[in-house]
PDB file of C-alpha atoms in Angstrom:
ATOM      1  CA  MET B   1      83.613  11.978 142.014  1.00 61.00           C
ATOM      2  CA  SER B   2      82.969  15.059 144.134  1.00 67.00           C
ATOM      3  CA  PRO B   3      82.978  14.942 147.923  1.00 76.00           C
ATOM      4  CA  ILE B   4      79.699  14.988 149.831  1.00 77.00           C
ATOM      5  CA  SER B   5      78.662  18.498 150.830  1.00 87.00           C
ATOM      6  CA  LYS B   6      78.540  19.513 154.472  1.00 86.00           C
ATOM      7  CA  ALA B   7      74.777  19.985 154.250  1.00 85.00           C
ATOM      8  CA  LYS B   8      74.238  16.486 152.871  1.00 88.00           C
ATOM      9  CA  THR B   9      76.552  15.005 155.511  1.00 89.00           C
ATOM     10  CA  ARG B  10      74.598  16.792 158.245  1.00 90.00           C
ATOM     11  CA  ARG B  11      71.281  15.609 156.774  1.00 90.00           C
ATOM     12  CA  ILE B  12      72.461  12.003 156.702  1.00 91.00           C
ATOM     13  CA  ARG B  13      73.786  12.231 160.259  1.00 93.00           C
ATOM     14  CA  ASP B  14      70.542  13.769 161.558  1.00 94.00           C
ATOM     15  CA  ARG B  15      68.386  11.161 159.809  1.00 94.00           C
ATOM     16  CA  LYS B  16      70.459   8.329 161.291  1.00 95.00           C
ATOM     17  CA  ARG B  17      70.208   9.869 164.742  1.00 96.00           C
ATOM     18  CA  ALA B  18      66.444  10.338 164.364  1.00 96.00           C
ATOM     19  CA  GLU B  19      66.072   6.763 163.157  1.00 96.00           C
ATOM     20  CA  SER B  20      67.950   5.469 166.185  1.00 97.00           C
ATOM     21  CA  ILE B  21      65.873   7.492 168.667  1.00 97.00           C
ATOM     22  CA  VAL B  22      62.579   6.642 166.951  1.00 97.00           C
ATOM     23  CA  ARG B  23      63.510   2.951 167.012  1.00 97.00           C
ATOM     24  CA  LEU B  24      64.251   3.109 170.745  1.00 97.00           C
ATOM     25  CA  LEU B  25      60.993   4.969 171.405  1.00 97.00           C
ATOM     26  CA  SER B  26      58.944   2.471 169.413  1.00 95.00           C
ATOM     27  CA  GLU B  27      60.573  -0.415 171.294  1.00 95.00           C
ATOM     28  CA  GLY B  28      60.053   1.329 174.627  1.00 93.00           C
ATOM     29  CA  THR B  29      63.745   1.042 175.530  1.00 95.00           C
ATOM     30  CA  ILE B  30      64.378   4.766 176.022  1.00 95.00           C
ATOM     31  CA  ASP B  31      62.738   7.212 178.399  1.00 95.00           C
ATOM     32  CA  THR B  32      59.851   8.752 176.457  1.00 94.00           C
ATOM     33  CA  TYR B  33      60.505  12.281 177.666  1.00 92.00           C
ATOM     34  CA  GLU B  34      64.229  12.162 176.887  1.00 94.00           C
ATOM     35  CA  GLY B  35      63.638  10.624 173.458  1.00 96.00           C
ATOM     36  CA  TYR B  36      60.902  13.119 172.616  1.00 95.00           C
ATOM     37  CA  ARG B  37      63.108  16.045 173.636  1.00 94.00           C
ATOM     38  CA  ALA B  38      66.039  14.670 171.626  1.00 95.00           C
ATOM     39  CA  LEU B  39      63.839  14.395 168.532  1.00 96.00           C
ATOM     40  CA  TYR B  40      62.450  17.870 169.113  1.00 95.00           C
ATOM     41  CA  SER B  41      65.982  19.217 169.297  1.00 94.00           C
ATOM     42  CA  LEU B  42      66.777  17.552 165.966  1.00 94.00           C
ATOM     43  CA  TRP B  43      63.561  18.914 164.504  1.00 93.00           C
ATOM     44  CA  CYS B  44      64.359  22.463 165.606  1.00 93.00           C
ATOM     45  CA  SER B  45      67.887  22.353 164.236  1.00 92.00           C
ATOM     46  CA  ASN B  46      67.210  20.611 160.903  1.00 90.00           C
ATOM     47  CA  ASN B  47      63.547  19.857 160.237  1.00 89.00           C
ATOM     48  CA  ALA B  48      64.159  19.673 156.493  1.00 90.00           C
ATOM     49  CA  ALA B  49      66.200  16.523 157.090  1.00 91.00           C
ATOM     50  CA  VAL B  50      63.503  14.782 159.128  1.00 94.00           C
ATOM     51  CA  PRO B  51      60.039  15.921 157.961  1.00 94.00           C
ATOM     52  CA  GLU B  52      58.657  12.526 159.026  1.00 95.00           C
ATOM     53  CA  LEU B  53      58.842  13.684 162.650  1.00 95.00           C
ATOM     54  CA  ARG B  54      56.165  16.377 162.175  1.00 94.00           C
ATOM     55  CA  PRO B  55      53.301  14.238 163.614  1.00 94.00           C
ATOM     56  CA  LEU B  56      55.149  14.000 166.936  1.00 94.00           C
ATOM     57  CA  PHE B  57      55.103  17.763 167.330  1.00 93.00           C
ATOM     58  CA  SER B  58      51.548  18.437 166.246  1.00 90.00           C
ATOM     59  CA  ILE B  59      49.742  16.305 168.818  1.00 88.00           C
ATOM     60  CA  SER B  60      46.703  18.103 170.173  1.00 85.00           C
ATOM     61  CA  GLY B  61      47.196  19.339 173.723  1.00 84.00           C
ATOM     62  CA  ILE B  62      50.965  18.866 173.725  1.00 85.00           C
ATOM     63  CA  GLU B  63      53.346  21.794 173.474  1.00 84.00           C
ATOM     64  CA  PRO B  64      56.778  20.387 172.585  1.00 84.00           C
ATOM     65  CA  ASP B  65      58.478  23.682 173.400  1.00 82.00           C
ATOM     66  CA  GLY B  66      56.414  24.389 176.504  1.00 81.00           C
ATOM     67  CA  ARG B  67      55.154  22.509 179.512  1.00 80.00           C
ATOM     68  CA  LEU B  68      54.851  18.847 178.904  1.00 82.00           C
ATOM     69  CA  SER B  69      53.033  16.336 181.074  1.00 85.00           C
ATOM     70  CA  VAL B  70      54.393  12.832 180.665  1.00 88.00           C
ATOM     71  CA  THR B  71      51.360  10.643 181.263  1.00 90.00           C
ATOM     72  CA  ASP B  72      50.666   7.064 180.245  1.00 94.00           C
ATOM     73  CA  ASP B  73      48.579   8.427 177.344  1.00 92.00           C
ATOM     74  CA  PHE B  74      51.522  10.567 176.203  1.00 92.00           C
ATOM     75  CA  ARG B  75      53.893   7.597 176.389  1.00 94.00           C
ATOM     76  CA  THR B  76      51.501   5.387 174.457  1.00 94.00           C
ATOM     77  CA  GLU B  77      50.876   7.979 171.751  1.00 94.00           C
ATOM     78  CA  ILE B  78      54.587   8.698 171.276  1.00 95.00           C
ATOM     79  CA  ARG B  79      55.361   4.999 171.085  1.00 96.00           C
ATOM     80  CA  LEU B  80      52.602   4.364 168.503  1.00 96.00           C
ATOM     81  CA  LEU B  81      53.605   7.352 166.380  1.00 96.00           C
ATOM     82  CA  SER B  82      57.237   6.279 166.549  1.00 96.00           C
ATOM     83  CA  ALA B  83      56.315   2.833 165.261  1.00 96.00           C
ATOM     84  CA  LYS B  84      54.493   4.460 162.326  1.00 96.00           C
ATOM     85  CA  ILE B  85      57.344   6.882 161.586  1.00 96.00           C
ATOM     86  CA  LEU B  86      60.200   4.352 161.729  1.00 96.00           C
ATOM     87  CA  PRO B  87      59.526   2.731 158.316  1.00 95.00           C
ATOM     88  CA  LEU B  88      59.405   6.202 156.738  1.00 94.00           C
ATOM     89  CA  LEU B  89      62.862   7.010 158.087  1.00 91.00           C
ATOM     90  CA  LEU B  90      64.241   3.749 156.723  1.00 86.00           C
ATOM     91  CA  ASP B  91      63.276   4.589 153.122  1.00 72.00           C
TER      92      ASP B  91
END
């Protein structure tokens, strides 16, 4: 049996990290801004590993790499999207 490639190991690690952050966001147990930024960092470094996160970074009126206003609407939308994305990451 051949060893797991570095790319596959990184993909698995990034998916597990994304799953953990998305779970915390959906439960509301992590700061929305910090969780969103952590997911955006993952997305920028390895978006092929976590394509399920795309909806978080295509929200109308929100620039994930620019100014970001953390309002109640933003928190609610991120939490709802996270709840929808979580089952996709578990597959």
